[in-house]
Amino acid sequence: MALSAGRICRWLSGALRNGADWLSQSHFEALVVELVTRRLRNLPADEALRMLFRLQAALYPVLGRKAVEYGGGTHTKHRHTRYHDFFTSRVRRDERVLDVGCGIGAVAFDIAEQSGAWVVGVDLSAENIEAARTRYRHPRVEYRVQDGLRGSHQGRFDVVVLSNILEHLPERPAFLREVQQAVKPSRMLIRVPLFERDWQVPLKRELGVEWRLDATHETEYTLESFVDEMTKGGCRIVHQEVRWGEIWAEVQAA
């Protein structure tokens, strides 16, 4: 009697789940690779690539969670890429800094600790702010549950930090102009993902599979599109670096 595809999938899923317990790590990995490569042999190149990219996308969040776990609650990218240094080196003692979308507060803490600035970190997530207040408490940092600039109009900030924030917003030039009008910073420190980080990115888009690092990204930048958006947002770039597949930039009002 022929087995349905559904029954085969359930049996194979159970076998893999149980195999994870009694197979050695090397044998389990070899089995998974063998299953994937056998399937790929019967597929045309475009379908094989789509399958591999879908598997990659499915495992990428797992990789991130494990990197956070391995890092004791903080993603290891913070120490590997040392992107905090870009922010801390461009802030001076006693300046007022607004960190929009501060997450769990790792960058805000380092800015206060290393530069001696006063930092307000805001984030939409109450869970993130609770974690920040617990793990990254600092006498020079205040954390708030807040939607972007709303509620942050208590005076002027010298610096605004936008670390992996712009790519999530639909109207980025308008937001940049709003920042300048609302808090009148002397400069903004910006970190965004680069579309041109890897040859796989345009290939994924060509094949019609998810190419963004995060499905919530409204954009990922080319060097040209970044300059264009800064210009439209009333900003001029005074310093720019490309590191780790990202653009790190200091901008000022044009």
PDB file of N, CA and C in Angstrom, residues 148-241:
ATOM      1  N   GLY A 148       9.403  55.991  19.188  1.00  0.00           N
ATOM      2  CA  GLY A 148      10.265  56.918  18.464  1.00  0.00           C
ATOM      3  C   GLY A 148      10.438  58.247  19.159  1.00  0.00           C
ATOM      4  N   LEU A 149      10.042  59.327  18.476  1.00  0.00           N
ATOM      5  CA  LEU A 149      10.237  60.676  18.998  1.00  0.00           C
ATOM      6  C   LEU A 149       9.106  61.126  19.913  1.00  0.00           C
ATOM      7  N   ARG A 150       8.026  60.400  19.966  1.00  0.00           N
ATOM      8  CA  ARG A 150       6.889  60.823  20.767  1.00  0.00           C
ATOM      9  C   ARG A 150       7.268  60.856  22.247  1.00  0.00           C
ATOM     10  N   GLY A 151       7.096  62.024  22.847  1.00  0.00           N
ATOM     11  CA  GLY A 151       7.423  62.177  24.258  1.00  0.00           C
ATOM     12  C   GLY A 151       8.860  62.569  24.511  1.00  0.00           C
ATOM     13  N   SER A 152       9.681  62.729  23.458  1.00  0.00           N
ATOM     14  CA  SER A 152      11.108  63.009  23.644  1.00  0.00           C
ATOM     15  C   SER A 152      11.440  64.479  23.435  1.00  0.00           C
ATOM     16  N   HIS A 153      10.425  65.330  23.504  1.00  0.00           N
ATOM     17  CA  HIS A 153      10.629  66.730  23.139  1.00  0.00           C
ATOM     18  C   HIS A 153      11.036  67.591  24.336  1.00  0.00           C
ATOM     19  N   GLN A 154      11.540  66.976  25.391  1.00  0.00           N
ATOM     20  CA  GLN A 154      11.979  67.742  26.556  1.00  0.00           C
ATOM     21  C   GLN A 154      13.373  68.306  26.295  1.00  0.00           C
ATOM     22  N   GLY A 155      13.426  69.338  25.489  1.00  0.00           N
ATOM     23  CA  GLY A 155      14.703  69.968  25.220  1.00  0.00           C
ATOM     24  C   GLY A 155      15.440  69.353  24.055  1.00  0.00           C
ATOM     25  N   ARG A 156      16.619  69.867  23.825  1.00  0.00           N
ATOM     26  CA  ARG A 156      17.433  69.492  22.672  1.00  0.00           C
ATOM     27  C   ARG A 156      18.382  68.349  23.020  1.00  0.00           C
ATOM     28  N   PHE A 157      18.635  67.493  22.026  1.00  0.00           N
ATOM     29  CA  PHE A 157      19.654  66.454  22.153  1.00  0.00           C
ATOM     30  C   PHE A 157      20.807  66.797  21.220  1.00  0.00           C
ATOM     31  N   ASP A 158      22.021  66.573  21.691  1.00  0.00           N
ATOM     32  CA  ASP A 158      23.191  66.844  20.855  1.00  0.00           C
ATOM     33  C   ASP A 158      23.358  65.797  19.764  1.00  0.00           C
ATOM     34  N   VAL A 159      23.056  64.558  20.116  1.00  0.00           N
ATOM     35  CA  VAL A 159      23.284  63.435  19.196  1.00  0.00           C
ATOM     36  C   VAL A 159      22.058  62.538  19.194  1.00  0.00           C
ATOM     37  N   VAL A 160      21.670  62.056  18.017  1.00  0.00           N
ATOM     38  CA  VAL A 160      20.635  61.027  17.888  1.00  0.00           C
ATOM     39  C   VAL A 160      21.285  59.783  17.297  1.00  0.00           C
ATOM     40  N   VAL A 161      21.076  58.650  17.952  1.00  0.00           N
ATOM     41  CA  VAL A 161      21.600  57.364  17.490  1.00  0.00           C
ATOM     42  C   VAL A 161      20.471  56.575  16.832  1.00  0.00           C
ATOM     43  N   LEU A 162      20.705  56.143  15.609  1.00  0.00           N
ATOM     44  CA  LEU A 162      19.757  55.309  14.860  1.00  0.00           C
ATOM     45  C   LEU A 162      20.506  54.057  14.417  1.00  0.00           C
ATOM     46  N   SER A 163      20.558  53.082  15.288  1.00  0.00           N
ATOM     47  CA  SER A 163      21.302  51.856  15.020  1.00  0.00           C
ATOM     48  C   SER A 163      20.355  50.764  14.549  1.00  0.00           C
ATOM     49  N   ASN A 164      20.397  50.477  13.243  1.00  0.00           N
ATOM     50  CA  ASN A 164      19.497  49.502  12.614  1.00  0.00           C
ATOM     51  C   ASN A 164      18.031  49.870  12.844  1.00  0.00           C
ATOM     52  N   ILE A 165      17.710  51.128  12.599  1.00  0.00           N
ATOM     53  CA  ILE A 165      16.350  51.639  12.774  1.00  0.00           C
ATOM     54  C   ILE A 165      15.729  52.063  11.447  1.00  0.00           C
ATOM     55  N   LEU A 166      16.455  52.822  10.651  1.00  0.00           N
ATOM     56  CA  LEU A 166      15.877  53.405   9.434  1.00  0.00           C
ATOM     57  C   LEU A 166      15.279  52.358   8.503  1.00  0.00           C
ATOM     58  N   GLU A 167      15.940  51.207   8.377  1.00  0.00           N
ATOM     59  CA  GLU A 167      15.486  50.195   7.417  1.00  0.00           C
ATOM     60  C   GLU A 167      14.099  49.642   7.756  1.00  0.00           C
ATOM     61  N   HIS A 168      13.643  49.868   8.997  1.00  0.00           N
ATOM     62  CA  HIS A 168      12.322  49.388   9.409  1.00  0.00           C
ATOM     63  C   HIS A 168      11.205  50.391   9.111  1.00  0.00           C
ATOM     64  N   LEU A 169      11.561  51.601   8.690  1.00  0.00           N
ATOM     65  CA  LEU A 169      10.583  52.678   8.550  1.00  0.00           C
ATOM     66  C   LEU A 169      10.163  52.875   7.098  1.00  0.00           C
ATOM     67  N   PRO A 170       8.869  53.147   6.849  1.00  0.00           N
ATOM     68  CA  PRO A 170       8.410  53.337   5.471  1.00  0.00           C
ATOM     69  C   PRO A 170       8.745  54.714   4.903  1.00  0.00           C
ATOM     70  N   GLU A 171       8.709  55.753   5.726  1.00  0.00           N
ATOM     71  CA  GLU A 171       8.931  57.126   5.250  1.00  0.00           C
ATOM     72  C   GLU A 171      10.203  57.672   5.888  1.00  0.00           C
ATOM     73  N   ARG A 172      11.335  57.206   5.435  1.00  0.00           N
ATOM     74  CA  ARG A 172      12.601  57.511   6.111  1.00  0.00           C
ATOM     75  C   ARG A 172      13.053  58.964   5.951  1.00  0.00           C
ATOM     76  N   PRO A 173      13.017  59.558   4.749  1.00  0.00           N
ATOM     77  CA  PRO A 173      13.404  60.968   4.652  1.00  0.00           C
ATOM     78  C   PRO A 173      12.552  61.881   5.526  1.00  0.00           C
ATOM     79  N   ALA A 174      11.243  61.619   5.572  1.00  0.00           N
ATOM     80  CA  ALA A 174      10.353  62.417   6.420  1.00  0.00           C
ATOM     81  C   ALA A 174      10.717  62.244   7.892  1.00  0.00           C
ATOM     82  N   PHE A 175      11.071  61.033   8.271  1.00  0.00           N
ATOM     83  CA  PHE A 175      11.466  60.779   9.664  1.00  0.00           C
ATOM     84  C   PHE A 175      12.742  61.544  10.010  1.00  0.00           C
ATOM     85  N   LEU A 176      13.710  61.546   9.119  1.00  0.00           N
ATOM     86  CA  LEU A 176      14.954  62.269   9.367  1.00  0.00           C
ATOM     87  C   LEU A 176      14.695  63.764   9.544  1.00  0.00           C
ATOM     88  N   ARG A 177      13.788  64.306   8.747  1.00  0.00           N
ATOM     89  CA  ARG A 177      13.449  65.719   8.890  1.00  0.00           C
ATOM     90  C   ARG A 177      12.719  65.967  10.208  1.00  0.00           C
ATOM     91  N   GLU A 178      11.883  65.020  10.606  1.00  0.00           N
ATOM     92  CA  GLU A 178      11.167  65.144  11.874  1.00  0.00           C
ATOM     93  C   GLU A 178      12.136  65.133  13.057  1.00  0.00           C
ATOM     94  N   VAL A 179      13.149  64.265  12.987  1.00  0.00           N
ATOM     95  CA  VAL A 179      14.163  64.213  14.044  1.00  0.00           C
ATOM     96  C   VAL A 179      14.845  65.573  14.182  1.00  0.00           C
ATOM     97  N   GLN A 180      15.246  66.131  13.052  1.00  0.00           N
ATOM     98  CA  GLN A 180      15.964  67.409  13.087  1.00  0.00           C
ATOM     99  C   GLN A 180      15.085  68.530  13.643  1.00  0.00           C
ATOM    100  N   GLN A 181      13.815  68.507  13.295  1.00  0.00           N
ATOM    101  CA  GLN A 181      12.912  69.545  13.767  1.00  0.00           C
ATOM    102  C   GLN A 181      12.579  69.363  15.247  1.00  0.00           C
ATOM    103  N   ALA A 182      12.422  68.103  15.684  1.00  0.00           N
ATOM    104  CA  ALA A 182      11.960  67.842  17.040  1.00  0.00           C
ATOM    105  C   ALA A 182      13.038  68.050  18.094  1.00  0.00           C
ATOM    106  N   VAL A 183      14.250  67.544  17.857  1.00  0.00           N
ATOM    107  CA  VAL A 183      15.273  67.576  18.919  1.00  0.00           C
ATOM    108  C   VAL A 183      16.527  68.352  18.534  1.00  0.00           C
ATOM    109  N   LYS A 184      16.572  68.818  17.288  1.00  0.00           N
ATOM    110  CA  LYS A 184      17.644  69.702  16.803  1.00  0.00           C
ATOM    111  C   LYS A 184      19.055  69.204  17.157  1.00  0.00           C
ATOM    112  N   PRO A 185      19.383  67.966  16.776  1.00  0.00           N
ATOM    113  CA  PRO A 185      20.717  67.431  17.083  1.00  0.00           C
ATOM    114  C   PRO A 185      21.787  68.091  16.229  1.00  0.00           C
ATOM    115  N   SER A 186      22.988  68.157  16.768  1.00  0.00           N
ATOM    116  CA  SER A 186      24.099  68.647  15.951  1.00  0.00           C
ATOM    117  C   SER A 186      24.537  67.588  14.945  1.00  0.00           C
ATOM    118  N   ARG A 187      24.240  66.319  15.263  1.00  0.00           N
ATOM    119  CA  ARG A 187      24.585  65.232  14.345  1.00  0.00           C
ATOM    120  C   ARG A 187      23.772  63.985  14.685  1.00  0.00           C
ATOM    121  N   MET A 188      23.672  63.100  13.710  1.00  0.00           N
ATOM    122  CA  MET A 188      23.033  61.804  13.885  1.00  0.00           C
ATOM    123  C   MET A 188      24.032  60.718  13.511  1.00  0.00           C
ATOM    124  N   LEU A 189      24.034  59.667  14.284  1.00  0.00           N
ATOM    125  CA  LEU A 189      24.906  58.518  14.034  1.00  0.00           C
ATOM    126  C   LEU A 189      24.022  57.363  13.584  1.00  0.00           C
ATOM    127  N   ILE A 190      24.287  56.877  12.376  1.00  0.00           N
ATOM    128  CA  ILE A 190      23.372  55.958  11.700  1.00  0.00           C
ATOM    129  C   ILE A 190      24.089  54.664  11.318  1.00  0.00           C
ATOM    130  N   ARG A 191      23.408  53.563  11.533  1.00  0.00           N
ATOM    131  CA  ARG A 191      23.894  52.233  11.133  1.00  0.00           C
ATOM    132  C   ARG A 191      22.760  51.525  10.409  1.00  0.00           C
ATOM    133  N   VAL A 192      23.017  51.089   9.161  1.00  0.00           N
ATOM    134  CA  VAL A 192      21.987  50.431   8.361  1.00  0.00           C
ATOM    135  C   VAL A 192      22.600  49.255   7.593  1.00  0.00           C
ATOM    136  N   PRO A 193      21.773  48.265   7.212  1.00  0.00           N
ATOM    137  CA  PRO A 193      22.283  47.127   6.442  1.00  0.00           C
ATOM    138  C   PRO A 193      22.513  47.479   4.982  1.00  0.00           C
ATOM    139  N   LEU A 194      23.515  46.861   4.406  1.00  0.00           N
ATOM    140  CA  LEU A 194      23.908  47.116   3.022  1.00  0.00           C
ATOM    141  C   LEU A 194      23.367  46.009   2.118  1.00  0.00           C
ATOM    142  N   PHE A 195      22.636  46.391   1.101  1.00  0.00           N
ATOM    143  CA  PHE A 195      22.141  45.426   0.110  1.00  0.00           C
ATOM    144  C   PHE A 195      23.303  44.715  -0.571  1.00  0.00           C
ATOM    145  N   GLU A 196      24.390  45.447  -0.792  1.00  0.00           N
ATOM    146  CA  GLU A 196      25.535  44.916  -1.529  1.00  0.00           C
ATOM    147  C   GLU A 196      26.513  44.159  -0.635  1.00  0.00           C
ATOM    148  N   ARG A 197      25.997  43.574   0.434  1.00  0.00           N
ATOM    149  CA  ARG A 197      26.877  42.886   1.395  1.00  0.00           C
ATOM    150  C   ARG A 197      27.365  41.539   0.871  1.00  0.00           C
ATOM    151  N   ASP A 198      26.644  40.948  -0.088  1.00  0.00           N
ATOM    152  CA  ASP A 198      26.956  39.583  -0.502  1.00  0.00           C
ATOM    153  C   ASP A 198      26.311  39.325  -1.857  1.00  0.00           C
ATOM    154  N   TRP A 199      26.966  38.517  -2.698  1.00  0.00           N
ATOM    155  CA  TRP A 199      26.424  38.201  -4.023  1.00  0.00           C
ATOM    156  C   TRP A 199      25.107  37.443  -3.940  1.00  0.00           C
ATOM    157  N   GLN A 200      24.844  36.777  -2.826  1.00  0.00           N
ATOM    158  CA  GLN A 200      23.623  35.999  -2.705  1.00  0.00           C
ATOM    159  C   GLN A 200      22.373  36.880  -2.635  1.00  0.00           C
ATOM    160  N   VAL A 201      22.530  38.104  -2.161  1.00  0.00           N
ATOM    161  CA  VAL A 201      21.363  38.973  -1.953  1.00  0.00           C
ATOM    162  C   VAL A 201      20.642  39.269  -3.267  1.00  0.00           C
ATOM    163  N   PRO A 202      21.323  39.788  -4.309  1.00  0.00           N
ATOM    164  CA  PRO A 202      20.601  40.015  -5.568  1.00  0.00           C
ATOM    165  C   PRO A 202      20.112  38.723  -6.222  1.00  0.00           C
ATOM    166  N   LEU A 203      20.831  37.619  -6.010  1.00  0.00           N
ATOM    167  CA  LEU A 203      20.378  36.347  -6.568  1.00  0.00           C
ATOM    168  C   LEU A 203      19.073  35.903  -5.910  1.00  0.00           C
ATOM    169  N   LYS A 204      18.982  36.060  -4.601  1.00  0.00           N
ATOM    170  CA  LYS A 204      17.737  35.719  -3.903  1.00  0.00           C
ATOM    171  C   LYS A 204      16.573  36.535  -4.455  1.00  0.00           C
ATOM    172  N   ARG A 205      16.809  37.824  -4.623  1.00  0.00           N
ATOM    173  CA  ARG A 205      15.732  38.690  -5.138  1.00  0.00           C
ATOM    174  C   ARG A 205      15.354  38.279  -6.558  1.00  0.00           C
ATOM    175  N   GLU A 206      16.355  37.938  -7.365  1.00  0.00           N
ATOM    176  CA  GLU A 206      16.101  37.496  -8.741  1.00  0.00           C
ATOM    177  C   GLU A 206      15.251  36.228  -8.769  1.00  0.00           C
ATOM    178  N   LEU A 207      15.485  35.338  -7.818  1.00  0.00           N
ATOM    179  CA  LEU A 207      14.768  34.064  -7.763  1.00  0.00           C
ATOM    180  C   LEU A 207      13.413  34.178  -7.055  1.00  0.00           C
ATOM    181  N   GLY A 208      13.125  35.347  -6.497  1.00  0.00           N
ATOM    182  CA  GLY A 208      11.827  35.552  -5.853  1.00  0.00           C
ATOM    183  C   GLY A 208      11.715  34.974  -4.462  1.00  0.00           C
ATOM    184  N   VAL A 209      12.849  34.813  -3.772  1.00  0.00           N
ATOM    185  CA  VAL A 209      12.814  34.350  -2.383  1.00  0.00           C
ATOM    186  C   VAL A 209      13.225  35.507  -1.478  1.00  0.00           C
ATOM    187  N   GLU A 210      12.938  35.384  -0.188  1.00  0.00           N
ATOM    188  CA  GLU A 210      13.232  36.455   0.760  1.00  0.00           C
ATOM    189  C   GLU A 210      14.719  36.778   0.775  1.00  0.00           C
ATOM    190  N   TRP A 211      15.037  38.030   0.496  1.00  0.00           N
ATOM    191  CA  TRP A 211      16.447  38.435   0.403  1.00  0.00           C
ATOM    192  C   TRP A 211      16.872  39.336   1.546  1.00  0.00           C
ATOM    193  N   ARG A 212      15.902  39.859   2.301  1.00  0.00           N
ATOM    194  CA  ARG A 212      16.228  40.784   3.371  1.00  0.00           C
ATOM    195  C   ARG A 212      16.726  40.037   4.606  1.00  0.00           C
ATOM    196  N   LEU A 213      17.541  40.708   5.412  1.00  0.00           N
ATOM    197  CA  LEU A 213      17.996  40.118   6.664  1.00  0.00           C
ATOM    198  C   LEU A 213      16.853  39.935   7.641  1.00  0.00           C
ATOM    199  N   ASP A 214      15.823  40.763   7.494  1.00  0.00           N
ATOM    200  CA  ASP A 214      14.665  40.731   8.380  1.00  0.00           C
ATOM    201  C   ASP A 214      13.450  41.071   7.523  1.00  0.00           C
ATOM    202  N   ALA A 215      12.407  40.270   7.636  1.00  0.00           N
ATOM    203  CA  ALA A 215      11.222  40.484   6.799  1.00  0.00           C
ATOM    204  C   ALA A 215      10.513  41.792   7.119  1.00  0.00           C
ATOM    205  N   THR A 216      10.843  42.440   8.244  1.00  0.00           N
ATOM    206  CA  THR A 216      10.243  43.728   8.587  1.00  0.00           C
ATOM    207  C   THR A 216      10.995  44.901   7.966  1.00  0.00           C
ATOM    208  N   HIS A 217      12.089  44.633   7.265  1.00  0.00           N
ATOM    209  CA  HIS A 217      12.841  45.716   6.628  1.00  0.00           C
ATOM    210  C   HIS A 217      12.066  46.286   5.444  1.00  0.00           C
ATOM    211  N   GLU A 218      11.913  47.602   5.437  1.00  0.00           N
ATOM    212  CA  GLU A 218      11.308  48.288   4.299  1.00  0.00           C
ATOM    213  C   GLU A 218      12.313  48.453   3.165  1.00  0.00           C
ATOM    214  N   THR A 219      13.598  48.485   3.519  1.00  0.00           N
ATOM    215  CA  THR A 219      14.654  48.619   2.518  1.00  0.00           C
ATOM    216  C   THR A 219      15.955  48.078   3.083  1.00  0.00           C
ATOM    217  N   GLU A 220      16.895  47.801   2.202  1.00  0.00           N
ATOM    218  CA  GLU A 220      18.298  47.595   2.573  1.00  0.00           C
ATOM    219  C   GLU A 220      19.089  48.363   1.524  1.00  0.00           C
ATOM    220  N   TYR A 221      20.115  49.063   1.941  1.00  0.00           N
ATOM    221  CA  TYR A 221      20.683  50.154   1.160  1.00  0.00           C
ATOM    222  C   TYR A 221      21.796  49.740   0.214  1.00  0.00           C
ATOM    223  N   THR A 222      21.841  50.425  -0.925  1.00  0.00           N
ATOM    224  CA  THR A 222      23.066  50.517  -1.707  1.00  0.00           C
ATOM    225  C   THR A 222      23.746  51.806  -1.265  1.00  0.00           C
ATOM    226  N   LEU A 223      25.008  51.965  -1.641  1.00  0.00           N
ATOM    227  CA  LEU A 223      25.695  53.211  -1.287  1.00  0.00           C
ATOM    228  C   LEU A 223      24.979  54.408  -1.918  1.00  0.00           C
ATOM    229  N   GLU A 224      24.478  54.212  -3.126  1.00  0.00           N
ATOM    230  CA  GLU A 224      23.800  55.295  -3.827  1.00  0.00           C
ATOM    231  C   GLU A 224      22.453  55.630  -3.186  1.00  0.00           C
ATOM    232  N   SER A 225      21.683  54.614  -2.821  1.00  0.00           N
ATOM    233  CA  SER A 225      20.363  54.880  -2.238  1.00  0.00           C
ATOM    234  C   SER A 225      20.492  55.513  -0.853  1.00  0.00           C
ATOM    235  N   PHE A 226      21.573  55.190  -0.136  1.00  0.00           N
ATOM    236  CA  PHE A 226      21.792  55.802   1.171  1.00  0.00           C
ATOM    237  C   PHE A 226      22.049  57.303   1.013  1.00  0.00           C
ATOM    238  N   VAL A 227      22.927  57.663   0.082  1.00  0.00           N
ATOM    239  CA  VAL A 227      23.206  59.084  -0.161  1.00  0.00           C
ATOM    240  C   VAL A 227      21.924  59.796  -0.579  1.00  0.00           C
ATOM    241  N   ASP A 228      21.144  59.155  -1.437  1.00  0.00           N
ATOM    242  CA  ASP A 228      19.906  59.755  -1.935  1.00  0.00           C
ATOM    243  C   ASP A 228      18.933  60.018  -0.788  1.00  0.00           C
ATOM    244  N   GLU A 229      18.777  59.055   0.101  1.00  0.00           N
ATOM    245  CA  GLU A 229      17.837  59.229   1.214  1.00  0.00           C
ATOM    246  C   GLU A 229      18.321  60.270   2.208  1.00  0.00           C
ATOM    247  N   MET A 230      19.620  60.307   2.456  1.00  0.00           N
ATOM    248  CA  MET A 230      20.135  61.333   3.351  1.00  0.00           C
ATOM    249  C   MET A 230      19.871  62.724   2.782  1.00  0.00           C
ATOM    250  N   THR A 231      20.077  62.878   1.487  1.00  0.00           N
ATOM    251  CA  THR A 231      19.830  64.161   0.830  1.00  0.00           C
ATOM    252  C   THR A 231      18.364  64.549   0.930  1.00  0.00           C
ATOM    253  N   LYS A 232      17.481  63.606   0.635  1.00  0.00           N
ATOM    254  CA  LYS A 232      16.043  63.871   0.711  1.00  0.00           C
ATOM    255  C   LYS A 232      15.608  64.159   2.151  1.00  0.00           C
ATOM    256  N   GLY A 233      16.327  63.606   3.110  1.00  0.00           N
ATOM    257  CA  GLY A 233      16.018  63.840   4.515  1.00  0.00           C
ATOM    258  C   GLY A 233      16.645  65.100   5.075  1.00  0.00           C
ATOM    259  N   GLY A 234      17.260  65.904   4.211  1.00  0.00           N
ATOM    260  CA  GLY A 234      17.849  67.161   4.649  1.00  0.00           C
ATOM    261  C   GLY A 234      19.154  66.990   5.397  1.00  0.00           C
ATOM    262  N   CYS A 235      19.897  65.923   5.079  1.00  0.00           N
ATOM    263  CA  CYS A 235      21.147  65.616   5.781  1.00  0.00           C
ATOM    264  C   CYS A 235      22.316  65.593   4.802  1.00  0.00           C
ATOM    265  N   ARG A 236      23.485  65.847   5.337  1.00  0.00           N
ATOM    266  CA  ARG A 236      24.709  65.646   4.557  1.00  0.00           C
ATOM    267  C   ARG A 236      25.611  64.698   5.334  1.00  0.00           C
ATOM    268  N   ILE A 237      26.270  63.817   4.628  1.00  0.00           N
ATOM    269  CA  ILE A 237      27.133  62.811   5.246  1.00  0.00           C
ATOM    270  C   ILE A 237      28.507  63.434   5.490  1.00  0.00           C
ATOM    271  N   VAL A 238      28.948  63.429   6.745  1.00  0.00           N
ATOM    272  CA  VAL A 238      30.266  63.983   7.064  1.00  0.00           C
ATOM    273  C   VAL A 238      31.291  62.883   7.317  1.00  0.00           C
ATOM    274  N   HIS A 239      30.813  61.668   7.551  1.00  0.00           N
ATOM    275  CA  HIS A 239      31.718  60.523   7.705  1.00  0.00           C
ATOM    276  C   HIS A 239      30.930  59.262   7.368  1.00  0.00           C
ATOM    277  N   GLN A 240      31.585  58.330   6.666  1.00  0.00           N
ATOM    278  CA  GLN A 240      30.925  57.077   6.306  1.00  0.00           C
ATOM    279  C   GLN A 240      31.935  55.944   6.243  1.00  0.00           C
ATOM    280  N   GLU A 241      31.543  54.794   6.792  1.00  0.00           N
ATOM    281  CA  GLU A 241      32.348  53.576   6.724  1.00  0.00           C
ATOM    282  C   GLU A 241      31.456  52.435   6.248  1.00  0.00           C
TER     283      GLU A 241
END
